Structures are given as C-alpha cells and as structure tokens.
mmCIF file of C-alpha atoms and ligand atoms in Angstrom:
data_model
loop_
_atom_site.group_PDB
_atom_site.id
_atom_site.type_symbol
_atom_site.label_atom_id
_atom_site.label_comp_id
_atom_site.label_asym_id
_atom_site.label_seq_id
_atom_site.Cartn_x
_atom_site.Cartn_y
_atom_site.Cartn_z
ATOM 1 C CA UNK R 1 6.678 -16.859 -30.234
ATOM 2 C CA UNK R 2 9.355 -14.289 -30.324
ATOM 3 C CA UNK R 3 11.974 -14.579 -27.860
ATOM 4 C CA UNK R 4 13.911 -11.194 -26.399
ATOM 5 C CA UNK R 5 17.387 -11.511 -25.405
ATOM 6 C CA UNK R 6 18.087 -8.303 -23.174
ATOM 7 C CA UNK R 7 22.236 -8.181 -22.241
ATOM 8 C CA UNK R 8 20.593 -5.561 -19.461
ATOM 9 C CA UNK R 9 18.630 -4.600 -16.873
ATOM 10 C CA UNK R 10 17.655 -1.580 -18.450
ATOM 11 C CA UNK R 11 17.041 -3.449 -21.789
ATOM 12 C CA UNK R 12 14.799 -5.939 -19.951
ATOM 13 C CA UNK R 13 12.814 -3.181 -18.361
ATOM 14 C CA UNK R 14 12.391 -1.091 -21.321
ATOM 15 C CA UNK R 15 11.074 -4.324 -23.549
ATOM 16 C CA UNK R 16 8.947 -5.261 -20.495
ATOM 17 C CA UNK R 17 7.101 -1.828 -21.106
ATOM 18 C CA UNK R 18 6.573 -2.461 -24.784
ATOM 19 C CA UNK R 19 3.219 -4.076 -26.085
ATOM 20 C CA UNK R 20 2.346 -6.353 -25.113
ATOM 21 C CA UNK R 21 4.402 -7.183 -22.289
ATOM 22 C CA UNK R 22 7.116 -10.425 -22.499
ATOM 23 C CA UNK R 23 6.801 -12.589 -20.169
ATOM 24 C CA UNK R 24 10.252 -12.918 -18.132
ATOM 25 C CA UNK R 25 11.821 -16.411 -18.353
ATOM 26 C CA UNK R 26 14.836 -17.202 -15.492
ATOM 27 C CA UNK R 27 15.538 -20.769 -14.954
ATOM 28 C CA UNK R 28 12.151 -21.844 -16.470
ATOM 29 C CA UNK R 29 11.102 -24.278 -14.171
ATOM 30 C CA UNK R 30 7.673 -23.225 -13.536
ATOM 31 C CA UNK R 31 7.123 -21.639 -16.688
ATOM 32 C CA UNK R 32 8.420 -24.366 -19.063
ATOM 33 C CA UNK R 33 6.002 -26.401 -17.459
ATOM 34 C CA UNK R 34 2.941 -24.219 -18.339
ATOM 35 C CA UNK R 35 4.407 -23.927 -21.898
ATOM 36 C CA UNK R 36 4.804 -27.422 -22.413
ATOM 37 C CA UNK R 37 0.992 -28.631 -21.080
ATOM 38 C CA UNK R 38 -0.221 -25.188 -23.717
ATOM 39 C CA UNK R 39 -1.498 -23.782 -20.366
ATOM 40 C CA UNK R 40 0.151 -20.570 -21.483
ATOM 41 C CA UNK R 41 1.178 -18.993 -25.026
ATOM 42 C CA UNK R 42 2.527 -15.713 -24.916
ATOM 43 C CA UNK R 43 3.289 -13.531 -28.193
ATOM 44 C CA UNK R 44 7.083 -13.358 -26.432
ATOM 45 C CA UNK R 45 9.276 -14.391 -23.950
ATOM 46 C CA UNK R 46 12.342 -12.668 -22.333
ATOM 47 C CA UNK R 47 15.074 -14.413 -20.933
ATOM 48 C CA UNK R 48 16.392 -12.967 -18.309
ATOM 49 C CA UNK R 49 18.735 -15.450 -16.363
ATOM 50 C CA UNK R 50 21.738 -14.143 -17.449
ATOM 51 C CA UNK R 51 21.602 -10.478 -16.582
ATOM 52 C CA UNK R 52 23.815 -9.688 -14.106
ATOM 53 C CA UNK R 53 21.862 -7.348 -12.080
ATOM 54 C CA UNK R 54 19.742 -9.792 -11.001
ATOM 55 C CA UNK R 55 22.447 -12.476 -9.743
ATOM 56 C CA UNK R 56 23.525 -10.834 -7.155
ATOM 57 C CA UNK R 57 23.334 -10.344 -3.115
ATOM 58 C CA UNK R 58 24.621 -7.305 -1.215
ATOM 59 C CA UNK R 59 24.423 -6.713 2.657
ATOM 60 C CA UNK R 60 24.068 -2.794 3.634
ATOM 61 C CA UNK R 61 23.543 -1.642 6.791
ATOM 62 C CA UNK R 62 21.781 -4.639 8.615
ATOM 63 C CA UNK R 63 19.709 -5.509 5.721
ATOM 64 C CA UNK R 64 20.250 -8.416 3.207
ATOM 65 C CA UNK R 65 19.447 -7.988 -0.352
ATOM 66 C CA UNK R 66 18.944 -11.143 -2.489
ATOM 67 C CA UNK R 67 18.430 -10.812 -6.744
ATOM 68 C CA UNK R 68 15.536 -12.862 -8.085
ATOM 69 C CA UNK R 69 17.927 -14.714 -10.302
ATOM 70 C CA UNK R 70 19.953 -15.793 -7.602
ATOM 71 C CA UNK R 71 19.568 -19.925 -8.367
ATOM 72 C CA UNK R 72 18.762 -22.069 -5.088
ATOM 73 C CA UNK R 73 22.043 -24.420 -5.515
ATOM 74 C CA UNK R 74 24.000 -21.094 -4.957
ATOM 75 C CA UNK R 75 21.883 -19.740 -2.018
ATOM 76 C CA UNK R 76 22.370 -23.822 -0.525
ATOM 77 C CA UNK R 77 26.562 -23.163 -1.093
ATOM 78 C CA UNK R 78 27.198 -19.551 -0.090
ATOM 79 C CA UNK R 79 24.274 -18.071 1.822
ATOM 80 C CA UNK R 80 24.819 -20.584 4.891
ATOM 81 C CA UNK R 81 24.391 -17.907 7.804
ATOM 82 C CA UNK R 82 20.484 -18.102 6.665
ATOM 83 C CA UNK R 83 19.239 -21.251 7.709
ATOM 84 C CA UNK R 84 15.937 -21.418 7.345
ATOM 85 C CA UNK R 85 16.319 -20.288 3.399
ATOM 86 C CA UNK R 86 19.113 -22.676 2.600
ATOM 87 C CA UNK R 87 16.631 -25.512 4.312
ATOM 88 C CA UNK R 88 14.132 -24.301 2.379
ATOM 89 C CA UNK R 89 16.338 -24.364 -1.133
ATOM 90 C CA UNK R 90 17.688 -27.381 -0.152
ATOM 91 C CA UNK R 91 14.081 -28.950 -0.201
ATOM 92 C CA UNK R 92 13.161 -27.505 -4.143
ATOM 93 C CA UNK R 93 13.396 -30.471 -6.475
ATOM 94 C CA UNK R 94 16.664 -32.063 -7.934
ATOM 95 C CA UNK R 95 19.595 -30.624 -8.308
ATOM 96 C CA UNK R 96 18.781 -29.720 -11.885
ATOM 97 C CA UNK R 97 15.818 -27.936 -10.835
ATOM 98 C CA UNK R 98 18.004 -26.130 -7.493
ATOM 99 C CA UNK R 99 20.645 -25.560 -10.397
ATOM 100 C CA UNK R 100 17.734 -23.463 -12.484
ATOM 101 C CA UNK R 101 15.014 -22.623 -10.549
ATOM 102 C CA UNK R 102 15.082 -18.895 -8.553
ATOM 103 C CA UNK R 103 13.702 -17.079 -5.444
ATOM 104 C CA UNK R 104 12.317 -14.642 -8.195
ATOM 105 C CA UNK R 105 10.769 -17.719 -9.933
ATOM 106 C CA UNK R 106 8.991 -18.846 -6.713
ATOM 107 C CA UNK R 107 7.877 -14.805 -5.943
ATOM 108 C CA UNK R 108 6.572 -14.578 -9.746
ATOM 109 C CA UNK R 109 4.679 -18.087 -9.543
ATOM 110 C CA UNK R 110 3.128 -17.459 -6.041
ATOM 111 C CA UNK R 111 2.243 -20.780 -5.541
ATOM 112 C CA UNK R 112 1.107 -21.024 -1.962
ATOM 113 C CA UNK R 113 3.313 -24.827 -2.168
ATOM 114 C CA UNK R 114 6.682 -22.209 -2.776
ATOM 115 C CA UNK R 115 9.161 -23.076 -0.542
ATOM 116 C CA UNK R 116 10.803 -19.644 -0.609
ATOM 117 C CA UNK R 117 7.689 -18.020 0.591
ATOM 118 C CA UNK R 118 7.474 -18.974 3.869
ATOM 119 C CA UNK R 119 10.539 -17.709 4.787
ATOM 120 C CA UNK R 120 10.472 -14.592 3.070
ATOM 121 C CA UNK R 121 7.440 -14.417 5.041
ATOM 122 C CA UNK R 122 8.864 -15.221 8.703
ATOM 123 C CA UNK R 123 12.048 -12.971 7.661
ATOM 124 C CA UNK R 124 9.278 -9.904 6.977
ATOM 125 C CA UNK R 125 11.065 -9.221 4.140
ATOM 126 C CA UNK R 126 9.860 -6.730 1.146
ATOM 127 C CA UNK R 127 9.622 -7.696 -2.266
ATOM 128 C CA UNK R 128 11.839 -4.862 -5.098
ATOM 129 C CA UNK R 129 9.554 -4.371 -8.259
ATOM 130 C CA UNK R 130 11.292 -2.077 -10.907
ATOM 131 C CA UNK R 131 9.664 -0.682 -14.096
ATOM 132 C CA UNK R 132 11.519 0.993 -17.147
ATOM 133 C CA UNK R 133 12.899 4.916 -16.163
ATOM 134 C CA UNK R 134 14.532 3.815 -12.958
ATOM 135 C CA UNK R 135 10.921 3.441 -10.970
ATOM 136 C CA UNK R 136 11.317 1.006 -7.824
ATOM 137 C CA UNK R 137 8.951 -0.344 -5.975
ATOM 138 C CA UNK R 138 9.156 -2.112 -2.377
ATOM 139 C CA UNK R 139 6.628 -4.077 -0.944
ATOM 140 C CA UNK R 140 6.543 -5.855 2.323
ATOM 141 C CA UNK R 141 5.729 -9.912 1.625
ATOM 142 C CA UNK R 142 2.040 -9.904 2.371
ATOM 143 C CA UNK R 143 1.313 -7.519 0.241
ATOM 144 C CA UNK R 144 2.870 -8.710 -2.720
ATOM 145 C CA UNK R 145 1.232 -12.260 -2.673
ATOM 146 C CA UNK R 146 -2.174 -11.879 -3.083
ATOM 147 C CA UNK R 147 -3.743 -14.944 -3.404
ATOM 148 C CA UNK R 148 -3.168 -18.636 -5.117
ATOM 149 C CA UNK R 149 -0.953 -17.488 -7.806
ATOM 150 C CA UNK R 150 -1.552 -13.763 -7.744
ATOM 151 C CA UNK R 151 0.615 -11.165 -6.777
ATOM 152 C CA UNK R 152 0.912 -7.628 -7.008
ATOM 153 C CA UNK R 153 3.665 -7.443 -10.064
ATOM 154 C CA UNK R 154 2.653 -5.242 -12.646
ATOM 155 C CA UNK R 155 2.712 -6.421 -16.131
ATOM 156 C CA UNK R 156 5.458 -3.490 -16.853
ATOM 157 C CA UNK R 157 7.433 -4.683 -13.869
ATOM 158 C CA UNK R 158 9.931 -6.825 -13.095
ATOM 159 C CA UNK R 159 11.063 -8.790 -9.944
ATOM 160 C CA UNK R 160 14.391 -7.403 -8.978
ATOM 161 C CA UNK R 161 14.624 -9.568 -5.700
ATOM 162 C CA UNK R 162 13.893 -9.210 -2.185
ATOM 163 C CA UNK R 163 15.152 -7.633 1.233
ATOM 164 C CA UNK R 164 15.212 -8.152 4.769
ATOM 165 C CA UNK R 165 16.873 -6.984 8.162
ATOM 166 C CA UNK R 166 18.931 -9.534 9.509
ATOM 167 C CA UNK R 167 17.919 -11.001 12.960
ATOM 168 C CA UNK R 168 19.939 -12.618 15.547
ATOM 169 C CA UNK R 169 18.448 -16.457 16.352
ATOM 170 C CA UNK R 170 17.776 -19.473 15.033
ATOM 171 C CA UNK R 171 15.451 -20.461 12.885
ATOM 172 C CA UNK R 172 14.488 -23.351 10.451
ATOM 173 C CA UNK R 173 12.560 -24.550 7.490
ATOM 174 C CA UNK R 174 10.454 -27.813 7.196
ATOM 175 C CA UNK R 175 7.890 -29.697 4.970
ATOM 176 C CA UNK R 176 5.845 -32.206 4.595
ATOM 177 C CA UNK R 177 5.047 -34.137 1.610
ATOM 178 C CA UNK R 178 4.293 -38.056 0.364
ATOM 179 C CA UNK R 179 7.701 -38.335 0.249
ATOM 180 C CA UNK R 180 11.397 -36.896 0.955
ATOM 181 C CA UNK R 181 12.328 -35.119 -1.939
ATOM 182 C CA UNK R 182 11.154 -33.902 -5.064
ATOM 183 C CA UNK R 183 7.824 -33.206 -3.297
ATOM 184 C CA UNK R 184 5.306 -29.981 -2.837
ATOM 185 C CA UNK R 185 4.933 -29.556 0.292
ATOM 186 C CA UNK R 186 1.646 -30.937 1.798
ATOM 187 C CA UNK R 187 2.764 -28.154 5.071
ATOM 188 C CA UNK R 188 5.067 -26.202 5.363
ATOM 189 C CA UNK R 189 6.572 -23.896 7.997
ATOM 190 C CA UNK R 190 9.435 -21.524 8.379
ATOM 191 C CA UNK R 191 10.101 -20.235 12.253
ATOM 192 C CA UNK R 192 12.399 -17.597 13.176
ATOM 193 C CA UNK R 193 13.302 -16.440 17.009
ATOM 194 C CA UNK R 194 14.579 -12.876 17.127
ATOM 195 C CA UNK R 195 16.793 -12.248 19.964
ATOM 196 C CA UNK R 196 16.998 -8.684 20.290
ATOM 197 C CA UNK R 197 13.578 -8.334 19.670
ATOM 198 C CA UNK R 198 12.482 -10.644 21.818
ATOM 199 C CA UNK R 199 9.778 -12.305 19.371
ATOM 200 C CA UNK R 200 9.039 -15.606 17.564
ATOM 201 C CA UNK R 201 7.497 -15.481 14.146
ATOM 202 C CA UNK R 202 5.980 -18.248 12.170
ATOM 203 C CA UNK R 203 5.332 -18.379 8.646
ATOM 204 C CA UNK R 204 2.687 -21.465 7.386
ATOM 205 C CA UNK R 205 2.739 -22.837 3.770
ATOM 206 C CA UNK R 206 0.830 -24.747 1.635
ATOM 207 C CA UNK R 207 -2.466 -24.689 4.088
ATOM 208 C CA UNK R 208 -3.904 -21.367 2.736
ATOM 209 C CA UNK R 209 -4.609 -19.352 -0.352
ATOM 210 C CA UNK R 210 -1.045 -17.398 0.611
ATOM 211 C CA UNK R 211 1.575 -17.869 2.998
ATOM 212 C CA UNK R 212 0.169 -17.287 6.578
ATOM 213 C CA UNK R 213 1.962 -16.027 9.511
ATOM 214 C CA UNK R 214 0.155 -16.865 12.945
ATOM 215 C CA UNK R 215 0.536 -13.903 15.110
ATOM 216 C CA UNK R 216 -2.038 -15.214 18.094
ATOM 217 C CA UNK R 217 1.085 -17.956 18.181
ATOM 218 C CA UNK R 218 3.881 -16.055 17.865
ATOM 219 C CA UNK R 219 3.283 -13.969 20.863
ATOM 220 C CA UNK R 220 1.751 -16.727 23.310
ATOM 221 C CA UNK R 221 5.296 -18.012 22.335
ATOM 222 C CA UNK R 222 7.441 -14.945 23.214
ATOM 223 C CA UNK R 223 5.328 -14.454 26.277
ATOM 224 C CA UNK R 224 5.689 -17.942 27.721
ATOM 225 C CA UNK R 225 9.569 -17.643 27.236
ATOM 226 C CA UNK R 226 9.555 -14.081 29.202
ATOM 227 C CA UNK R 227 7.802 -15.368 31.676
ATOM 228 C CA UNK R 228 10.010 -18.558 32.043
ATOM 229 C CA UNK R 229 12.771 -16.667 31.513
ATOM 230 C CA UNK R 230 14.019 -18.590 28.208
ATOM 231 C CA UNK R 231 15.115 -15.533 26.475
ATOM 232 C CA UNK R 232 17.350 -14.406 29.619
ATOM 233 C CA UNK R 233 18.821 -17.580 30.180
ATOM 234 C CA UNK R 234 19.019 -20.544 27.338
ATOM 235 C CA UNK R 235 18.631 -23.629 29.978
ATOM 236 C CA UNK R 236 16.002 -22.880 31.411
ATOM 237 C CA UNK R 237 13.293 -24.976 30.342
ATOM 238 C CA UNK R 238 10.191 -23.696 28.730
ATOM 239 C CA UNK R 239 6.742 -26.195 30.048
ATOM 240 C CA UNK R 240 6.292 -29.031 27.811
ATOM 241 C CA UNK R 241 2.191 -28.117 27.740
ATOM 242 C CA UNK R 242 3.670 -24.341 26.207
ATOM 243 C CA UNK R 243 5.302 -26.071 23.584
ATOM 244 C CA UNK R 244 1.775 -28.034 22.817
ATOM 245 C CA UNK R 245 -0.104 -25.164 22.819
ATOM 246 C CA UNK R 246 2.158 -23.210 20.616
ATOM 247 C CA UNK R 247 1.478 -26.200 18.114
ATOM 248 C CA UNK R 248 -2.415 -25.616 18.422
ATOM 249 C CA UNK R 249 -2.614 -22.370 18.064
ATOM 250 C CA UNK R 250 -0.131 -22.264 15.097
ATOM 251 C CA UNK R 251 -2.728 -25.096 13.557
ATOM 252 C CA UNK R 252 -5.358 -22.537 14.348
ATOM 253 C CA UNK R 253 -4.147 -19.890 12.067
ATOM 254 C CA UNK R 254 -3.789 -22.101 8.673
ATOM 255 C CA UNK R 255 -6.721 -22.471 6.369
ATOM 256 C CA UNK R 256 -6.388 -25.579 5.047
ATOM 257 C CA UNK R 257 -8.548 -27.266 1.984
ATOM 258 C CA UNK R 258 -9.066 -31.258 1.238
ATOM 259 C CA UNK R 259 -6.978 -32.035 -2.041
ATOM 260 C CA UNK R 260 -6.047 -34.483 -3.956
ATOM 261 C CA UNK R 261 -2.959 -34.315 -1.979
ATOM 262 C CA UNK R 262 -3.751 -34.792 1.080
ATOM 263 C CA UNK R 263 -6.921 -33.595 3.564
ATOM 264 C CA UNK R 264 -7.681 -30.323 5.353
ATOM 265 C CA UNK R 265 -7.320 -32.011 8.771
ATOM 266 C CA UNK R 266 -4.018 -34.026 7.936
ATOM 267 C CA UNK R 267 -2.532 -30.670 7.211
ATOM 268 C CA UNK R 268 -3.769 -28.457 10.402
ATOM 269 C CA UNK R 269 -2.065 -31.751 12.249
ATOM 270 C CA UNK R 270 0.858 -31.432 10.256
ATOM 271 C CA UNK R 271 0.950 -27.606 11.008
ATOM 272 C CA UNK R 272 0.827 -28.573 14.779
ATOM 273 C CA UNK R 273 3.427 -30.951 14.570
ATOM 274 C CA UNK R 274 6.036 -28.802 12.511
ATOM 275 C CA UNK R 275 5.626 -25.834 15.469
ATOM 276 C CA UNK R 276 6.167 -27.912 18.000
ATOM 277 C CA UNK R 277 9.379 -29.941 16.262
ATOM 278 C CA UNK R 278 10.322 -26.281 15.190
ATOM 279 C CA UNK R 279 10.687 -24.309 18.543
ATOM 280 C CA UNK R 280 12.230 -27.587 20.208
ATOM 281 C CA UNK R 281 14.738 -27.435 17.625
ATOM 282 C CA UNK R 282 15.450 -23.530 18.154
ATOM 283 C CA UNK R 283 15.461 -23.807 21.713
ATOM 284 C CA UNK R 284 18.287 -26.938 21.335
ATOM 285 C CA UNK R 285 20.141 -24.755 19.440
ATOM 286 C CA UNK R 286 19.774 -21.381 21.644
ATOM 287 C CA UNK R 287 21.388 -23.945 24.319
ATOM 288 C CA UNK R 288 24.405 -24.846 21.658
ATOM 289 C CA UNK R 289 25.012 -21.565 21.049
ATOM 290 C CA UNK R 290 24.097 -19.873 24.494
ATOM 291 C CA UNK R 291 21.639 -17.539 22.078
ATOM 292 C CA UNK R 292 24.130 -15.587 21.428
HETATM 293 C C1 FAD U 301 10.318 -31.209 -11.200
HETATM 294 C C2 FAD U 301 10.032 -29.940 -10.455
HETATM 295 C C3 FAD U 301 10.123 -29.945 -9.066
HETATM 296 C C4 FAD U 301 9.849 -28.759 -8.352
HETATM 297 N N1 FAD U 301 9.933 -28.802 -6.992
HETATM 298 C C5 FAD U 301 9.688 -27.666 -6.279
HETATM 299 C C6 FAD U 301 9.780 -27.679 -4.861
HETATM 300 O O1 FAD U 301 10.094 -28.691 -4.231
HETATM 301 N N2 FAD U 301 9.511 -26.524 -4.208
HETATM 302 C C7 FAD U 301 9.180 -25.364 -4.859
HETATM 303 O O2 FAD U 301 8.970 -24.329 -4.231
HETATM 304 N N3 FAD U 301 9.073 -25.339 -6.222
HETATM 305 C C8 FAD U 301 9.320 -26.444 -6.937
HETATM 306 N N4 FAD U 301 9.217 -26.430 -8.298
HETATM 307 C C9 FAD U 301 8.786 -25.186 -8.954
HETATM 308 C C10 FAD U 301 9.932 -24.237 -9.387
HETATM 309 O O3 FAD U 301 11.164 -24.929 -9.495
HETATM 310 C C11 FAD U 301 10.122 -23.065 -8.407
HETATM 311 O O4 FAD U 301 8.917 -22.349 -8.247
HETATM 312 C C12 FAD U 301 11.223 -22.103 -8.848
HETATM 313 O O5 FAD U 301 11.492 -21.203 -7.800
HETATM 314 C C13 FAD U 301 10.856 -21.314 -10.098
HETATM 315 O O6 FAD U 301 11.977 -20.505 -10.444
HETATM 316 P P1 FAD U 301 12.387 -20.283 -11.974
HETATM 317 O O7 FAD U 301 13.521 -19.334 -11.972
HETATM 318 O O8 FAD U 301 12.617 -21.576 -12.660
HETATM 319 O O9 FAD U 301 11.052 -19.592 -12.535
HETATM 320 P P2 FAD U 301 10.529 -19.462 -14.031
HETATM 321 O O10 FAD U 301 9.879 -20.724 -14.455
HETATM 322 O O11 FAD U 301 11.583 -18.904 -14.916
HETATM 323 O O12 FAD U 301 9.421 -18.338 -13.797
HETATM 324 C C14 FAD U 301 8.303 -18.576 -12.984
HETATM 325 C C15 FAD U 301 7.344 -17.390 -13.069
HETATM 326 O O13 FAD U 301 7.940 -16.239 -12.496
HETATM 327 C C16 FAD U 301 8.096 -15.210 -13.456
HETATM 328 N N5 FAD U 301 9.400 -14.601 -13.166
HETATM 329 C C17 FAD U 301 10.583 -15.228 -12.968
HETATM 330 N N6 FAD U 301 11.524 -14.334 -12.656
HETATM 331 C C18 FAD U 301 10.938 -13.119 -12.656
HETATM 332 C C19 FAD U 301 11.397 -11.794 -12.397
HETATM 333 N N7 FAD U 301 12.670 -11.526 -12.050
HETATM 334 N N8 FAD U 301 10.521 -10.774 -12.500
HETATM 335 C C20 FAD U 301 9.219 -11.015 -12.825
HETATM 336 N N9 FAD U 301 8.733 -12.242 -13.060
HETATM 337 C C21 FAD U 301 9.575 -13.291 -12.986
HETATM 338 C C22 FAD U 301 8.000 -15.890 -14.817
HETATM 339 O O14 FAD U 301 7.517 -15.017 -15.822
HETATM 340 C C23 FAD U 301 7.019 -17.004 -14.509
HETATM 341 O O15 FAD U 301 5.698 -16.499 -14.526
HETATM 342 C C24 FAD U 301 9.492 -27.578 -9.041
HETATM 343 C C25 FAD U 301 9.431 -27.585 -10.460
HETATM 344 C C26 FAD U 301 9.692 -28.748 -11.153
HETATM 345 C C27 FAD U 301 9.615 -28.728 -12.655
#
C-alpha cells in the first residue's frame, strides 16, 4: 500500500484525481478500523491531517465555515458559542479518539450513529466538496448523505468542510447509548430554536438509514409557541400536553430498525423522550437568557 504525503491542498486534490483514487486518511479513526479487520485494502492512502487548509474555521458574513480536519477536542475548547456541536464532540469516544477523529471523518463515514450529523443537519448546513483545478462544490446536508454509509463525494473529491448561517437560540445535542461514554448512540437528537426566524428544527440520529429531520414536529412546535406567545415573551409557559405531543410526533418521523443494539420501539421511545427533555431544556434557557 503506497502512502501519499501531500504538504497541500492542491497536492492532495491533484493526487486524488490520479488513478486510482487514494483514499484520504485524517485522524484515522474510522478508517484504521476498517484497515485493521481487512474490511478495506486500498492500492494507496493519503494523509491528509496535516494540511493546513483543512484546519481551519472562518466566520464571513453570518455564516460559519468549519474545515473537515478540524479535530473534535478543538471544536469542544474554542468553538463554545455552538452548543449543540461541542455537546455533540464532547460525546465522540475518548479523548484520544476527540484528539484524532474529525467532522470531515464523520461526513466521509456517513454512519447514520455520527454524532456530527445531526447537527449539521438541524444547523441546515451545506457540505464543501473540492476537486483538482479549483472546482467547488456545495451541497446542503441531505443531499450529501445518502444513505447508511453513502454519500454524494466523488471519488476525485475531497471534503473541504462544512457551512452554515448562524442562528440566534439555543439549542442542544443528546444521545442515548448502553452506557455514558464511549458509546454509538442508540438515538440521537440535535434541536435548534431560531429566534429570528421564529422556527424549531430537529435533527434525529441513529433511527434511520440517514439523519432525519421531523418537519410535521418542528412546526406543531413553532406554532404552539406563537400561539402561547413563548417566542414574544420567555415566561410564559408553553402546555405541558404541547411538549408531549412534540415528543410523539418527533418519534413519528424516525425509522427505526431492531438491532443488535437495541429494538426499533426502544428507540422511537427514546426519540420521544430526547424532544421532550430537549425543548424543556431550550425553553429553561430562553428564560436564563430572556431569548435574547
Ligand atoms: C473507539 C472509537 C470510538 C468512537 N466513538 C464515536 C462516537 O462516540 N461518535 C461518533 O460519531 N463516532 C465515533 N467513532 C468513529 C470516529 O471517531 C468518527 O466517525 C470520526 O469523526 C472519524 O473522523 P476521522 O478524522 O478519524 O476519520 P478517518 O478515519 O480519517 O476517515 C473516515 C472516512 O472519511 C474519509 N475522509 C476523512 N476526511 C476526509 C476528507 N476531508 N475528504 C474526503 N474524505 C475524507 C476517509 O477516507 C474515510 O473513508 C469512534 C471510533 C472509535 C475507534
């Protein structure tokens, strides 16, 4: 197995478009996995953890840009005004593995069980593919993960990170798993309140073949707090049966399977009982923080 060394963006991109492709290696926590069970044996692999083009965040104009090789310990230490994602990162593994493993690592594996995804999801962000001769391409979440491990990259592409507009709110990340940490996620869900916008959006994990959001939720949600008058005024108190139904109809949108890790039923529960714990939670801290 040969393994390419790039010092360059452009160097990475130009021996991604030679025959046949390499496959990209960043921290290697996925893929040293595969290589070490021989569930994978490419002709080469390309490490590309250290170029700089990929470590990197920028914020421009309302937006947030975050590079694939951005590890999760950093995100947890210096991306703290986004919640839900440092939640999320703070949940992957060990520390070794947070130390290592990537947002671009998660994106290129597409395991539905990524606990990235959901949030990228819930923040509607798009996904940067770039191929050698400058081409970029930007695709909004959904379309980029296509199914259980699929996505859209092309094998002459690379992951150069992803992008979303900021939103005002609060939001969080949770899981569920056998245990507390160094777990995949049995459920998981990201939510996200949007206060100029007025909306609530919900991102499900691990209880379908890709992330799902549940937009029959997400607007019963925003409704009930116009019509209670939540998003005017933080006190006042959304009904105790909304905050039910939210859960059941955010259970109705995964598309859960019986595995060995737990059953289809346990995890539409679990979905129901991560909504409900989530919008309590955002509504607390709308009150802390008088939503502003
Ligand atoms: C012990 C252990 C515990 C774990 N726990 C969790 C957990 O709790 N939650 C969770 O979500 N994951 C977990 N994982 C899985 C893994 O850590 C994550 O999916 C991580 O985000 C992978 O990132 P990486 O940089 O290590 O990816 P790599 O292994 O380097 O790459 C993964 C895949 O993405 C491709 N790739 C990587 N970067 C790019 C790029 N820029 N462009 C194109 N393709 C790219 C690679 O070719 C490969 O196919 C765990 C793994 C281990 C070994």
């Amino acid at each position: 197995m040969h393994v390419l060394l790039p010092r360059t963006l452009e160097e990475a991109l130009e021996m991604k478009a030679s025959a046949p492709p390499a496959v990209p290696i960043a921290g290697g926590t996925d893929l040293m996995v595969e290589l070490n069970f021989d569930r994978t044996r490419p002709q080469a692999i390309m490490e590309i953890s250290r170029l700089p083009e990929l470590n990197v965040w920028r914020r421009e104009n309302g937006t947030f840009s975050l590079g694939a090789g951005v590890p999760y310990s950093r995100i947890v230490r210096d991306l703290t005004e986004f919640r839900p994602l440092v939640e999320a990162s703070r949940t992957v593994g060990s520390p070794q593995i947070r130390n290592r493993g990537t947002v671009g690592g998660n994106l290129g594996t597409s395991s539905p069980a990524g606990d990235a995804l959901p949030v990228l999801a819930a923040y509607d962000a798009e996904v940067v593919l770039a191929k050698a001769g400058g081409k970029i391409r930007r695709l909004p979440f959904a379309q980029f993960m296509t199914g259980p491990k699929k996505n859209a990259l092309a094998p002459d592409e690379l992951i150069l990170g992803t992008r979303w507009k900021v939103v005002r709110g609060p939001g969080s990340f949770s899981k569920i798993g056998t245990r507390n940490a160094m777990v995949i996620a049995l459920a998981s869900l990201c939510l996200v309140l949007d206060e100029d916008g007025r909306s609530v959006r919900v991102a499900l994990g691990s209880v379908g073949p890709t992330i799902l959001r549940a937009p029959d939720a997400e607007s019963f949600a925003a409704r009930a707090m116009e019509t209670a008058g939540v998003w005017r005024d933080p006190f006042g108190p959304l009904p105790t049966r909304v905050i039910e139904e939210f859960g059941e109809r955010v259970a109705a949108a995964a598309k859960p399977i019986d595995d060995v890790r737990g059953t289809a039923a346990y995890r539409r529960h679990a979905c129901a009982v991560l909504a409900q714990r989530a919008l309590r939670w955002a509504l607390d801290d709308r009150k802390l923080t008088g939503a502003r």
